Coordinates of C-alpha atoms and ligand atoms in Angstrom, one line a residue:
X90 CA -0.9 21.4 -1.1
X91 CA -2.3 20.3 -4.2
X92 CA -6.1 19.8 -4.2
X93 CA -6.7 16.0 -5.4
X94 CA -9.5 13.8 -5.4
X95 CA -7.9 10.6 -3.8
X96 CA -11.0 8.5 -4.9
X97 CA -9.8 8.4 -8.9
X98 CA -7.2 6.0 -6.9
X99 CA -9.3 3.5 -5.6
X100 CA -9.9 1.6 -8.7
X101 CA -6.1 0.7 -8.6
X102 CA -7.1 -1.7 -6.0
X103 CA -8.5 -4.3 -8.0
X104 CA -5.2 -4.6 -10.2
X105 CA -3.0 -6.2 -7.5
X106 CA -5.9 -8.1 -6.2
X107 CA -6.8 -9.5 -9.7
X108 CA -3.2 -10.3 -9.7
X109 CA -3.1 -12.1 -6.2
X110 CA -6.0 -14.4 -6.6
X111 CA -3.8 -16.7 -9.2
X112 CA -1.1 -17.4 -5.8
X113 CA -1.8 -19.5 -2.8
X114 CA -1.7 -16.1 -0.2
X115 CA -4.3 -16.8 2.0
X116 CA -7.9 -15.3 1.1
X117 CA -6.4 -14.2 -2.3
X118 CA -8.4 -16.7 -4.3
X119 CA -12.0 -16.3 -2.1
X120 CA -10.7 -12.2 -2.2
X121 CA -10.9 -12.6 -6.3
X122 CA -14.1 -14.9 -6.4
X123 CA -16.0 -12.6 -4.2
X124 CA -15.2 -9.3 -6.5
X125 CA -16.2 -11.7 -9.8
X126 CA -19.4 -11.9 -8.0
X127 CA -19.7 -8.9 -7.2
X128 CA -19.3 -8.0 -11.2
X129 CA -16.0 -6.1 -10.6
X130 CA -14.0 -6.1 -13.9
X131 CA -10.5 -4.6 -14.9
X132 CA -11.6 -2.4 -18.7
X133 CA -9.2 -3.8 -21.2
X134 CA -9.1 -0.1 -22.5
X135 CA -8.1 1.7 -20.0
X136 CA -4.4 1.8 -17.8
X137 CA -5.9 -0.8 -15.1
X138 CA -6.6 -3.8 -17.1
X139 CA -6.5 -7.7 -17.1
X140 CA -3.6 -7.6 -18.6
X141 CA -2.0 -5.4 -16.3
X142 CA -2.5 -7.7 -13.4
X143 CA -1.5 -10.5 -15.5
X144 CA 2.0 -8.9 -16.3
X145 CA 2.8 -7.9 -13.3
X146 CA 1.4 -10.9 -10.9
X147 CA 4.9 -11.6 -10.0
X148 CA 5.7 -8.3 -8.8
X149 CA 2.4 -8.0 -6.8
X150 CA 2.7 -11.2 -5.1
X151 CA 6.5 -10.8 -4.2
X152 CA 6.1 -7.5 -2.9
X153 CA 3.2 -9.0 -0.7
X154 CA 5.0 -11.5 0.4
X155 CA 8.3 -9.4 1.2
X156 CA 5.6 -7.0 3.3
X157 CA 4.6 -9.9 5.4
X158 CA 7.7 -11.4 5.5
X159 CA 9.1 -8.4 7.6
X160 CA 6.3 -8.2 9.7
X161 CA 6.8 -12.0 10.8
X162 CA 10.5 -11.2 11.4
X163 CA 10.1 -8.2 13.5
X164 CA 7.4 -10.5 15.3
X165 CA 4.6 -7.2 14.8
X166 CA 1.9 -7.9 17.0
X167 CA 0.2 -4.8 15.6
X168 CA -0.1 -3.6 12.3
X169 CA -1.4 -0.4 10.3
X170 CA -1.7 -1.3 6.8
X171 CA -2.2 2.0 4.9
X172 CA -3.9 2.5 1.7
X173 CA -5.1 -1.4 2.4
X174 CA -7.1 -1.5 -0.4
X175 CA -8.5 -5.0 -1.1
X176 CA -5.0 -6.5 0.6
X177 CA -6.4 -9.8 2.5
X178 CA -3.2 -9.8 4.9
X179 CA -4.9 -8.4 7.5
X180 CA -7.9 -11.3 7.3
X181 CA -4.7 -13.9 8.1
X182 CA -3.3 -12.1 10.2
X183 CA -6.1 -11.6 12.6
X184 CA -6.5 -15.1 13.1
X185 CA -3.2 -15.3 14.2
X186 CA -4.0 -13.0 16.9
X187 CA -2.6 -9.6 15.6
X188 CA -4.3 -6.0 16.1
X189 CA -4.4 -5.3 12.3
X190 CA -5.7 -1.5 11.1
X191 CA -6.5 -1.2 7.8
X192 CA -6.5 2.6 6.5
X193 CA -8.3 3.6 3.4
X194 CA -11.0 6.6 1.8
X195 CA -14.2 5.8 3.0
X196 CA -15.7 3.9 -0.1
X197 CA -12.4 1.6 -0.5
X198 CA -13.5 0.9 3.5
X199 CA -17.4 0.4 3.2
X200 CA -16.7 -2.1 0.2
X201 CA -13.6 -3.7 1.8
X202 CA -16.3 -4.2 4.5
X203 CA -18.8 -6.0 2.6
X204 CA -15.9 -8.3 0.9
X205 CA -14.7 -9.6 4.3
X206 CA -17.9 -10.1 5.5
X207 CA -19.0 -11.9 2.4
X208 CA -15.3 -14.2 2.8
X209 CA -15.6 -14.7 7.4
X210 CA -19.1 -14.0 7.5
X211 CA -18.1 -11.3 9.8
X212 CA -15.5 -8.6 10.9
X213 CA -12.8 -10.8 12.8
X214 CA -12.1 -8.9 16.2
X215 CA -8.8 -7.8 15.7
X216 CA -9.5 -6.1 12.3
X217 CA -10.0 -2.6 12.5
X218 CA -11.6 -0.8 9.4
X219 CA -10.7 2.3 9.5
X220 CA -11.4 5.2 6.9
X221 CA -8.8 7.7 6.5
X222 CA -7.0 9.8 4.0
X223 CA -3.2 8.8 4.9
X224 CA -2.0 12.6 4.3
X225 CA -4.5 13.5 7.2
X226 CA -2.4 13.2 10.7
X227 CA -5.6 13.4 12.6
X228 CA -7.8 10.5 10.7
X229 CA -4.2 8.7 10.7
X230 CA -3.8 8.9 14.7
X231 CA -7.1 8.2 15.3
X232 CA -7.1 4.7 13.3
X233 CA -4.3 4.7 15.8
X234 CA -6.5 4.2 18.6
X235 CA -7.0 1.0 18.0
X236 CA -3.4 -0.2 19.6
X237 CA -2.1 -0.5 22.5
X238 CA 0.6 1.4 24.2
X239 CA 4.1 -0.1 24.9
X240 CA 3.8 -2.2 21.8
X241 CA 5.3 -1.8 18.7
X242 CA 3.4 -0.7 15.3
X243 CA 4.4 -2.1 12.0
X244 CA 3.0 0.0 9.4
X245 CA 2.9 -0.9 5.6
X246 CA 2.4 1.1 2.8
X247 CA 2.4 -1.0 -0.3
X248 CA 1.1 0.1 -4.0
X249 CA 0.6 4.1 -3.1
X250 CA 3.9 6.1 -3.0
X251 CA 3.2 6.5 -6.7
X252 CA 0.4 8.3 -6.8
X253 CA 0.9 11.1 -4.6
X254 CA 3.3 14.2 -5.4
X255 CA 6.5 14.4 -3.1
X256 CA 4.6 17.0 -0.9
X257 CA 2.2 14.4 -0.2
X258 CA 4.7 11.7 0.4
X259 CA 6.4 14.2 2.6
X260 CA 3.0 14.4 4.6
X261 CA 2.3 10.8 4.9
X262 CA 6.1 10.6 5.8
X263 CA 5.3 12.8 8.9
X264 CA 2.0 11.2 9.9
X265 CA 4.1 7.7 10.0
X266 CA 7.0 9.5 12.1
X267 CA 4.9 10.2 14.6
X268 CA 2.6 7.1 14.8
X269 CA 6.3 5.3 15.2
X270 CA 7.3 8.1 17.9
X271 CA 4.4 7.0 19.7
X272 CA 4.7 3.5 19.5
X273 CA 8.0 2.6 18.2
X274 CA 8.1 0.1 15.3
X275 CA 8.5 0.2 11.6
X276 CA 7.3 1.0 8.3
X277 CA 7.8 -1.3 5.6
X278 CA 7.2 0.1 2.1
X279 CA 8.2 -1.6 -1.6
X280 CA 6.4 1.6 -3.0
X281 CA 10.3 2.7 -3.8
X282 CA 9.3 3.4 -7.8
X283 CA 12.1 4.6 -9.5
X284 CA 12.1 6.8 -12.7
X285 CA 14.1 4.3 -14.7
X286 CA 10.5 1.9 -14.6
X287 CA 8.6 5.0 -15.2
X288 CA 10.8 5.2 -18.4
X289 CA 10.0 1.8 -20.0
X290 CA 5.6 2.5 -19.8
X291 CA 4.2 3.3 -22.9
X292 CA 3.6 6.7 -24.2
X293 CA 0.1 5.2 -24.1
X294 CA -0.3 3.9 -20.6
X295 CA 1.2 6.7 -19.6
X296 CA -2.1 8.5 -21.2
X297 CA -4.4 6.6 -20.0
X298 CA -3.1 6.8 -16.6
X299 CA -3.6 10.3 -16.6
X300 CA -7.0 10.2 -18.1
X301 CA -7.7 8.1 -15.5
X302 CA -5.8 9.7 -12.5
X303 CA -6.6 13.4 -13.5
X304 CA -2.8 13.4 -12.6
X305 CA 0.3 12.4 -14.5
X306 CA 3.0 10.7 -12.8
X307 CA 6.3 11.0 -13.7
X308 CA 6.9 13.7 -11.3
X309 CA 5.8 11.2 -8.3
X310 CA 8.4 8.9 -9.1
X311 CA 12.4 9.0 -7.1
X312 CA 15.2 9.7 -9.6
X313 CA 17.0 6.7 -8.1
X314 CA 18.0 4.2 -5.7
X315 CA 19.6 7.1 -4.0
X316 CA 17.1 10.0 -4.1
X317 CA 14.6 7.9 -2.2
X318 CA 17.0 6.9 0.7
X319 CA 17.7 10.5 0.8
X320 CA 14.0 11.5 0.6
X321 CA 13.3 8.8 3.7
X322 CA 16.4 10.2 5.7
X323 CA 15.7 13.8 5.2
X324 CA 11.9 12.6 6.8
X325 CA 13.7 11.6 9.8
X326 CA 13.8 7.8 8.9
X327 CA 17.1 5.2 9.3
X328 CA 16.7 3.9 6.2
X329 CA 17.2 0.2 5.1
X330 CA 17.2 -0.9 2.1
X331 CA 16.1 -4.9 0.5
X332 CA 16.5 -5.8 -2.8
X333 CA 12.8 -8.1 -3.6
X334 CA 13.4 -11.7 -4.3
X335 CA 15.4 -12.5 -7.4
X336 CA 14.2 -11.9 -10.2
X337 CA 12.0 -9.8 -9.3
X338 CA 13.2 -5.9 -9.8
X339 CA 12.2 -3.5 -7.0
X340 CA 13.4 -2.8 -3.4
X341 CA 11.4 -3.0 -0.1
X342 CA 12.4 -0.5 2.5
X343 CA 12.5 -0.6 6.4
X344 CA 12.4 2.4 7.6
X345 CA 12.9 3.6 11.8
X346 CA 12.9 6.7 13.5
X347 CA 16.3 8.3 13.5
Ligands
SAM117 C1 -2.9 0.3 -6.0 S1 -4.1 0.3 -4.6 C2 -3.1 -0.6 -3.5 C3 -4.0 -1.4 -2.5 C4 -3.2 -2.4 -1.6 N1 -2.2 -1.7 -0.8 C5 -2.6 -3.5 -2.4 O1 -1.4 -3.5 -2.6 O2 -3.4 -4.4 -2.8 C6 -4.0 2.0 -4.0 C7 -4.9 2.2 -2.8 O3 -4.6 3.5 -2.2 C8 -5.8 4.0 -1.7 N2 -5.6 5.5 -1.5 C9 -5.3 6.4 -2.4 N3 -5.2 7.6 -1.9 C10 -5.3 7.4 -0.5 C11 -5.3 8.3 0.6 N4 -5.0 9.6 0.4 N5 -5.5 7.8 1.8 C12 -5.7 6.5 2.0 N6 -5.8 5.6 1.0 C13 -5.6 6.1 -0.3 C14 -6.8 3.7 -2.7 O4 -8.1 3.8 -2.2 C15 -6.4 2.2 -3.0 O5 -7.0 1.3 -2.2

């Protein structure tokens, strides 16, 4: 597999969370205050801006919203949210009694650490912190550890298919097969980017993503609707597939072991 330095990732993080502290998601708003203080700031010159967030708000908070909105139908009572970045679902979620993982690289952990403890004034029980690359099956299972047997496991991916190469998705896709074959459950993913959107960025973001990125990523993206139910099924997934809210393009997908 190719070698890659997940970290050039982790700024990402800030875009949707930027983007979320404009809604009414719980902790979105404290989330954004807390970074401001903090002095965390979106370059306008580079792919990851203010702008950025701005445009696509709408996206960000529907695909959050369509995330939790499965896992409240499926009535989850323990969650792995993978690549969690600075995603505050898990801070609800908690208080509503849920084991809630939260994967990430270990710098994206430490500071998500800081930020909840700066927003709760502590760690809430049920929220694990756990660091781990999500294309490593053993840091994977043991974030794992955390749930209990017999019950099922909703995992989330949201905001990462994107940057990792179809070997690595095919990785990740085996890591979540087994944590499901384990535990039963679902994974619940809007990360279905399709090359059509990849068409319509900018010869110039597209630059500066990959100045940024140290990777260009056309290549990460499906070829279409189809390709990526085929990629899921081939993974050993039954694949369902949910349009996001009107007006709002994009599809969420709820995936179970075949
Ligand atoms: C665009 S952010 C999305 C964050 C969050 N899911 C959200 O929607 O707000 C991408 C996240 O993926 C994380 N990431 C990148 N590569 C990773 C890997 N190999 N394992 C775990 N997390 C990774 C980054 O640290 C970052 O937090």
């Amino acid at each position: 597999m190719e070698q890659y330095d997940f970290r050039l990732v982790s700024p990402t993080a800030l875009v949707p969370a930027f983007a979320r502290g404009g809604t009414t998601i719980p902790f979105a708003t404290e989330m954004m205050q807390v970074l401001r203080e903090r002095g965390a700031v979106l370059s306008e010159s580079g792919p990851f801006s203010e702008e950025t967030a701005r445009t696509h708000a709408p996206f960000f908070e529907a695909r959050f919203r369509a995330v939790s909105h499965v896992v409240e139908e499926k009535g989850a009572t323990q969650v792995l949210e993978l690549a969690a970045g600075l995603s505050p679902r898990g801070m609800e979620l908690t208080q509503r009694g849920l084991v809630y993982v939260e994967a990430d690289l270990a710098d994206s952990i430490a500071m998500k650490h800081e930020i909840v403890t700066a927003i709760l004034g502590h760690v809430p029980e049920g929220l694990h912190l756990c660091t781990a690359s999500v294309i490593d099956r053993l840091q994977m299972l043991e974030c794992c550890s955390h749930f209990v047997a017999g019950r099922p496991v909703a995992v989330t991916t949201e905001g990462l298919l994107r940057y990792l190469t179809f070997e690595e998705k095919a990785q990740l896709a085996a890591n979540v097969l087994e944590v499901l074959q384990r535990y039963d459950g679902w994974w619940v993913t809007p990360d279905i980017h399709l090359k059509s959107v990849f068409a319509r960025q900018s010869a110039e973001q597209k630059q500066r993503e990959r100045e940024q990125l140290g990777r260009s990523l056309g290549a990460n993206y499906f070829e279409d609707l189809d390709h990526a139910r085929r990629f899921f099924e081939r993974s050993g997934f039954r694949v369902e597939a949910r349009p996001l809210p009107e007006g709002i393009e994009g599809w969420l997908f709820v995936l179970t072991v075949n």
